[in-house]
Amino acid sequence: MNRPGLRLPGTRASLLLRRASCPAAPFCLCLLACLFPLPAAADELRMKDGQVFSGEILGTDGITLTFRRTVGAGQAQIPYPLANIQEVRFILSAEEQALLTSGDPKDLPAAAALWERRRPYLALKASDAGAWALQAVRLSLAKKTKKAAEEAVKWCAEVEKGDWSEERRAQAARLRLSALAAAGKAEQAIAEAEKLQNASSADESALASARVQARLVKADLAATQLAELEKEWPKWDQMPEMRRQREELLHAALDGFLFAPVFHPELAALAAEGLWKASELGEKTGRTTEARTWLQEIVDWFPEPTFKTRAEERLRALEKARQPAKEKRP
C-alpha cells in the first residue's frame, strides 16, 4: 500500500509544481522536504525511455508504482506506470541484508513479509523479489514441518514461472523439488529430479547445472530419510540393519551435497550451497571436524553472499564451543 502524502501526476518538475504561477511553491517544497526526507541510500527506477530516477519505492497498486524523489528543492510522490519501467533496484538496509542471509527459521515471518511486499515486482529486471521468495523458502524448509514445506512449494512455483532472472528460476525449480520431498511428495520429487539428471542439452553448462541440482535434491531427500530413521529408531546404533541403512543414507546425502564443489566448482552458488548443507549434516551426525572444513571452504573458495556470512558465523560459534574443552586440559 502506498504511503500517504502528496501525489502529483506527471513527471516533469515544471509541470508538476507550476512554480512560475505559485508564489508559495518554494515554501511548499521546503515543507515537503521536512515531511518526506529521502533516505541516504536511494532506490532506483530505470524507465524504458532511458530516464533514471533515484529516490524511494513506496508501493504499487498493480498498475502504477509510487516513487518518492526529489523535485526541485523538495520531494514528491509520483505514480509511474509499471508498463513504462525497465528496471527497479531496491537498496537494502543493514537489517535487511542480514535477514537475506539468515539461516534462522525464526526469521521466516520477516522474510515472508518482505517477499509479499516485493512480489508485484517479480518480473521487473533487477528486482530482488525472487531473492526474498527463495530466502523465505529456505527458512521454511529449515522449520522442517509439512505445512511450511507446502507453502515453500507455492513460492518456488511463482519464482520458477515469473522471475526475471534465469538463474533464480533454476534455483526455484530445484528448491521446489526439495520442498515437495519435505511436504511428503518424495516420489514426485524423485521423478522430476531424474528428468533433470537425464536431460540432454547442447549447452554443457546448463546440463551440468541440471545434474548438480538433481544431485542436491536427492541428497536433501536422503538427509530427510536419515533424520526420520534416527527418530523412529533411537537405538539404531544397536541394530545392525538400521546402522547399515543409516550409513547408506548418510553417504548418499554427503555425496550429493559435495558433488558440485568436487566436480563442478565453476558452479559457485551450487557448490557453496552443497558445502553448507554438508556442514549442517556433519554437525548433526557428529562430524564436526569435517563440518568446519566444509564451512572454511565456503569462505575460502566459494564466498557466495547467501552462504559466506552464515559460514563465518557458524565457524565462530564452533570455535567458541571448543574453547571450554581446551581450557579444561591440564
Coordinates of C-alpha atoms in Angstrom, one line a residue:
M1 CA 0.0 0.0 0.0
N2 CA 1.3 3.5 -0.9
R3 CA 2.2 5.8 2.0
P4 CA 0.1 8.9 2.4
G5 CA 1.4 12.2 1.1
L6 CA 1.4 14.5 -1.9
R7 CA 0.5 12.7 -5.1
L8 CA 1.4 14.6 -8.2
P9 CA 0.6 13.4 -11.7
G10 CA 3.2 13.5 -14.5
T11 CA 7.0 13.5 -14.4
R12 CA 8.3 17.0 -15.2
A13 CA 9.0 19.3 -12.2
S14 CA 7.9 22.4 -14.0
L15 CA 4.5 20.9 -14.8
L16 CA 4.1 19.2 -11.5
L17 CA 4.7 22.1 -9.3
R18 CA 3.8 25.0 -11.5
R19 CA 6.3 27.1 -9.7
A20 CA 6.0 30.1 -12.0
S21 CA 2.3 30.5 -11.2
C22 CA 2.6 29.6 -7.5
P23 CA 4.4 32.1 -5.2
A24 CA 4.1 29.7 -2.3
A25 CA 5.9 26.9 -4.2
P26 CA 9.3 27.4 -2.5
F27 CA 7.7 27.2 0.9
C28 CA 5.7 24.1 -0.1
L29 CA 8.9 22.4 -1.3
C30 CA 10.7 23.1 1.9
L31 CA 7.7 21.7 3.8
L32 CA 7.8 18.6 1.7
A33 CA 11.5 18.2 2.3
C34 CA 10.9 18.2 6.0
L35 CA 7.9 16.0 6.0
F36 CA 9.2 13.4 3.5
P37 CA 13.0 13.3 3.6
L38 CA 14.7 10.9 1.2
P39 CA 16.9 8.1 2.7
A40 CA 20.7 8.5 2.3
A41 CA 20.8 5.4 0.1
A42 CA 18.3 5.6 -2.7
D43 CA 16.2 3.1 -4.6
E44 CA 16.4 3.4 -8.4
L45 CA 14.0 3.3 -11.3
R46 CA 15.2 2.9 -14.9
M47 CA 12.5 3.7 -17.4
K48 CA 12.1 2.2 -20.8
D49 CA 12.7 5.6 -22.4
G50 CA 16.1 5.8 -20.8
Q51 CA 15.3 8.1 -17.8
V52 CA 16.8 7.1 -14.5
F53 CA 15.4 8.3 -11.1
S54 CA 16.8 7.9 -7.6
G55 CA 14.5 8.0 -4.6
E56 CA 12.3 5.6 -2.7
I57 CA 9.9 3.0 -3.9
L58 CA 6.8 3.3 -1.8
G59 CA 4.4 0.8 -3.2
T60 CA 2.3 -0.3 -6.1
D61 CA -1.4 -0.9 -6.9
G62 CA -0.5 -3.3 -9.7
I63 CA -0.8 -0.7 -12.4
T64 CA 1.4 2.1 -11.2
L65 CA 4.5 2.3 -8.9
T66 CA 4.6 5.2 -6.5
F67 CA 8.0 6.6 -6.2
R68 CA 9.2 9.4 -4.0
R69 CA 12.0 11.5 -5.5
T70 CA 13.5 15.0 -5.4
V71 CA 11.6 17.6 -7.5
G72 CA 13.2 21.0 -7.4
A73 CA 14.0 21.8 -3.8
G74 CA 11.6 19.2 -2.3
Q75 CA 10.2 15.7 -2.8
A76 CA 7.0 14.4 -4.4
Q77 CA 5.3 11.1 -4.6
I78 CA 4.9 10.3 -8.3
P79 CA 3.0 7.4 -9.8
Y80 CA 4.8 5.7 -12.7
P81 CA 3.0 3.1 -14.9
L82 CA 4.6 -0.4 -14.4
A83 CA 4.4 -0.9 -18.1
N84 CA 6.9 2.0 -18.6
I85 CA 9.5 0.7 -16.1
Q86 CA 12.5 -1.2 -17.3
E87 CA 14.3 -1.9 -14.0
V88 CA 13.8 -1.5 -10.3
R89 CA 16.6 -1.6 -7.8
F90 CA 15.9 -1.7 -4.1
I91 CA 18.5 -0.5 -1.6
L92 CA 18.7 -2.8 1.4
S93 CA 19.2 -1.6 5.0
A94 CA 21.8 -3.4 7.1
E95 CA 19.0 -5.3 8.8
E96 CA 17.5 -6.4 5.5
Q97 CA 20.9 -7.6 4.3
A98 CA 21.4 -9.7 7.4
L99 CA 17.8 -11.1 7.0
L100 CA 18.6 -12.1 3.4
T101 CA 21.5 -14.3 4.5
S102 CA 20.0 -15.6 7.8
G103 CA 19.7 -19.3 8.4
D104 CA 17.5 -18.9 11.5
P105 CA 13.9 -20.2 10.9
K106 CA 12.7 -17.6 13.4
D107 CA 13.3 -15.0 10.7
L108 CA 10.8 -16.6 8.4
P109 CA 7.9 -14.2 9.2
A110 CA 10.1 -11.2 8.4
A111 CA 11.5 -12.7 5.2
A112 CA 8.0 -13.8 4.1
A113 CA 6.6 -10.3 4.7
L114 CA 9.4 -8.7 2.5
W115 CA 8.6 -11.3 -0.2
E116 CA 4.9 -10.2 0.0
R117 CA 5.9 -6.6 -0.5
R118 CA 8.3 -7.4 -3.3
R119 CA 6.0 -9.8 -5.1
P120 CA 4.5 -7.3 -7.6
Y121 CA 8.0 -6.5 -8.9
L122 CA 9.0 -10.1 -9.6
A123 CA 9.1 -9.8 -13.4
L124 CA 10.8 -6.4 -13.4
K125 CA 14.5 -6.7 -14.3
A126 CA 17.0 -6.1 -11.4
S127 CA 14.2 -6.6 -8.8
D128 CA 15.2 -8.7 -5.8
A129 CA 11.7 -10.0 -5.3
G130 CA 12.7 -13.6 -6.2
A131 CA 15.7 -13.5 -3.8
W132 CA 13.3 -12.8 -0.9
A133 CA 11.0 -15.6 -2.1
L134 CA 13.8 -18.1 -2.1
Q135 CA 15.1 -16.9 1.2
A136 CA 11.6 -17.5 2.6
V137 CA 11.7 -20.9 1.0
R138 CA 15.0 -21.8 2.6
L139 CA 13.8 -20.7 6.1
S140 CA 10.5 -22.6 5.6
L141 CA 12.5 -25.8 4.8
A142 CA 14.6 -25.2 7.9
K143 CA 11.5 -25.4 10.0
K144 CA 11.1 -29.0 8.9
T145 CA 7.3 -29.0 9.0
K146 CA 5.0 -30.3 6.3
K147 CA 2.9 -27.1 6.4
A148 CA 6.0 -24.8 5.9
A149 CA 7.2 -27.1 3.1
E150 CA 3.8 -26.9 1.3
E151 CA 4.0 -23.1 1.4
A152 CA 7.5 -23.2 0.1
V153 CA 6.3 -25.3 -2.9
K154 CA 3.9 -22.5 -3.9
W155 CA 6.5 -19.8 -3.5
C156 CA 9.0 -21.7 -5.6
A157 CA 6.4 -22.2 -8.4
E158 CA 5.8 -18.5 -8.5
V159 CA 9.5 -17.7 -8.9
E160 CA 10.0 -20.5 -11.3
K161 CA 7.3 -19.1 -13.5
G162 CA 7.7 -15.4 -13.2
D163 CA 11.1 -14.2 -12.0
W164 CA 13.1 -12.1 -14.5
S165 CA 16.3 -13.9 -13.5
E166 CA 17.0 -17.2 -15.3
E167 CA 19.4 -18.2 -12.5
R168 CA 16.8 -17.7 -9.8
R169 CA 14.2 -19.6 -11.9
A170 CA 16.6 -22.6 -12.0
Q171 CA 17.2 -22.3 -8.2
A172 CA 13.4 -22.2 -7.6
A173 CA 12.9 -25.3 -9.8
R174 CA 15.4 -27.3 -7.6
L175 CA 14.2 -25.9 -4.3
R176 CA 10.6 -26.8 -5.3
L177 CA 11.7 -30.4 -5.6
S178 CA 13.3 -30.3 -2.2
A179 CA 10.1 -28.7 -0.8
L180 CA 8.0 -31.4 -2.5
A181 CA 10.0 -34.1 -0.7
A182 CA 9.7 -32.3 2.6
A183 CA 6.0 -32.0 2.1
G184 CA 5.6 -35.7 1.8
K185 CA 5.7 -36.0 -2.0
A186 CA 9.0 -37.8 -2.3
E187 CA 8.1 -39.9 -5.3
Q188 CA 7.1 -36.8 -7.4
A189 CA 10.3 -35.1 -6.3
I190 CA 12.5 -38.1 -7.3
A191 CA 10.7 -38.5 -10.7
E192 CA 11.3 -34.8 -11.6
A193 CA 14.9 -35.0 -10.3
E194 CA 15.5 -38.0 -12.6
K195 CA 14.3 -36.0 -15.5
L196 CA 16.7 -33.2 -14.7
Q197 CA 19.6 -35.6 -14.2
N198 CA 18.9 -37.4 -17.5
A199 CA 18.3 -34.2 -19.5
S200 CA 20.2 -33.8 -22.8
S201 CA 21.3 -30.4 -23.9
A202 CA 23.7 -28.8 -26.3
D203 CA 24.6 -26.4 -23.6
E204 CA 27.1 -28.2 -21.4
S205 CA 26.9 -25.6 -18.7
A206 CA 23.1 -25.9 -18.5
L207 CA 23.4 -29.7 -18.5
A208 CA 26.0 -29.7 -15.6
S209 CA 23.8 -27.3 -13.6
A210 CA 20.8 -29.6 -14.1
R211 CA 22.7 -32.6 -13.0
V212 CA 24.1 -30.9 -9.9
Q213 CA 20.6 -29.6 -9.0
A214 CA 19.2 -33.2 -9.3
R215 CA 22.0 -34.5 -7.0
L216 CA 21.2 -31.8 -4.4
V217 CA 17.5 -32.8 -4.5
K218 CA 18.3 -36.4 -3.9
A219 CA 20.8 -35.5 -1.2
D220 CA 18.1 -33.5 0.6
L221 CA 15.8 -36.4 0.4
A222 CA 18.4 -38.8 1.8
A223 CA 19.1 -36.4 4.7
T224 CA 15.4 -36.2 5.4
Q225 CA 15.1 -40.0 5.4
L226 CA 18.2 -40.2 7.7
A227 CA 16.6 -37.9 10.2
E228 CA 13.3 -39.9 10.1
L229 CA 15.2 -43.2 10.7
E230 CA 17.1 -41.8 13.7
K231 CA 13.8 -40.5 15.1
E232 CA 11.9 -43.8 14.6
W233 CA 14.8 -46.0 15.8
P234 CA 16.6 -44.0 18.6
K235 CA 18.8 -47.1 19.3
W236 CA 19.8 -47.6 15.7
D237 CA 23.4 -48.0 16.7
Q238 CA 22.5 -51.2 18.5
M239 CA 20.7 -52.6 15.5
P240 CA 22.9 -53.9 12.6
E241 CA 20.3 -53.4 9.9
M242 CA 19.3 -49.9 11.0
R243 CA 23.0 -49.0 11.3
R244 CA 23.6 -50.1 7.8
Q245 CA 20.7 -48.2 6.4
R246 CA 21.8 -45.1 8.3
E247 CA 25.3 -45.3 6.9
E248 CA 23.9 -45.7 3.3
L249 CA 21.7 -42.6 3.7
L250 CA 24.4 -40.6 5.3
H251 CA 26.9 -41.3 2.5
A252 CA 24.2 -40.7 -0.2
A253 CA 23.4 -37.3 1.3
L254 CA 27.0 -36.2 1.7
D255 CA 28.0 -37.5 -1.8
G256 CA 25.1 -35.5 -3.3
F257 CA 26.0 -32.3 -1.3
L258 CA 29.7 -32.5 -2.2
F259 CA 29.2 -33.4 -5.8
A260 CA 29.2 -29.7 -7.0
P261 CA 32.3 -28.5 -5.1
V262 CA 34.3 -31.6 -6.1
F263 CA 33.3 -32.0 -9.8
H264 CA 31.8 -28.6 -10.8
P265 CA 33.5 -25.9 -8.8
E266 CA 32.7 -23.5 -11.6
L267 CA 29.0 -23.6 -10.4
A268 CA 29.9 -21.4 -7.4
A269 CA 26.4 -20.9 -6.0
L270 CA 25.5 -24.5 -6.1
A271 CA 28.9 -25.6 -4.7
A272 CA 28.5 -23.2 -1.8
E273 CA 25.0 -24.5 -1.1
G274 CA 26.2 -28.1 -1.2
L275 CA 29.1 -27.4 1.2
W276 CA 26.7 -25.6 3.6
K277 CA 24.3 -28.5 3.7
A278 CA 27.1 -31.0 4.1
S279 CA 28.3 -29.0 7.1
E280 CA 24.9 -28.9 8.6
L281 CA 24.6 -32.7 8.2
G282 CA 28.1 -33.1 9.5
E283 CA 27.3 -31.3 12.7
K284 CA 24.1 -33.3 13.2
T285 CA 25.9 -36.6 12.8
G286 CA 29.0 -35.8 15.0
R287 CA 31.4 -35.0 12.2
T288 CA 32.3 -31.5 13.5
T289 CA 35.9 -31.6 12.1
E290 CA 34.6 -32.2 8.6
A291 CA 31.9 -29.6 9.1
R292 CA 34.4 -27.0 10.0
T293 CA 36.5 -27.9 6.9
W294 CA 33.5 -27.6 4.6
L295 CA 32.5 -24.2 6.2
Q296 CA 36.0 -22.9 5.7
E297 CA 35.9 -24.0 2.1
I298 CA 32.9 -21.8 1.5
V299 CA 34.7 -18.8 3.0
D300 CA 37.9 -19.5 1.0
W301 CA 36.7 -20.8 -2.3
F302 CA 33.0 -20.2 -2.8
P303 CA 32.2 -16.9 -1.0
E304 CA 28.7 -16.6 -2.3
P305 CA 26.8 -13.9 -0.3
T306 CA 23.9 -16.2 0.7
F307 CA 26.3 -18.6 2.4
K308 CA 29.5 -16.8 3.2
T309 CA 28.1 -14.8 6.2
R310 CA 26.4 -17.9 7.6
A311 CA 29.6 -19.9 7.2
E312 CA 31.7 -17.3 9.0
E313 CA 29.2 -17.0 11.9
R314 CA 28.9 -20.8 12.2
L315 CA 32.7 -21.2 12.3
R316 CA 32.9 -18.6 15.1
A317 CA 30.2 -20.5 17.0
L318 CA 32.0 -23.8 16.6
E319 CA 35.3 -22.3 17.7
K320 CA 33.7 -20.8 20.7
A321 CA 32.2 -24.1 21.6
R322 CA 35.7 -25.7 21.6
Q323 CA 37.2 -23.1 24.0
P324 CA 35.9 -24.6 27.3
A325 CA 37.2 -28.0 26.3
K326 CA 40.7 -26.5 25.6
E327 CA 40.7 -24.6 28.9
K328 CA 40.0 -27.8 30.9
R329 CA 43.0 -29.6 29.6
P330 CA 45.9 -29.8 32.1

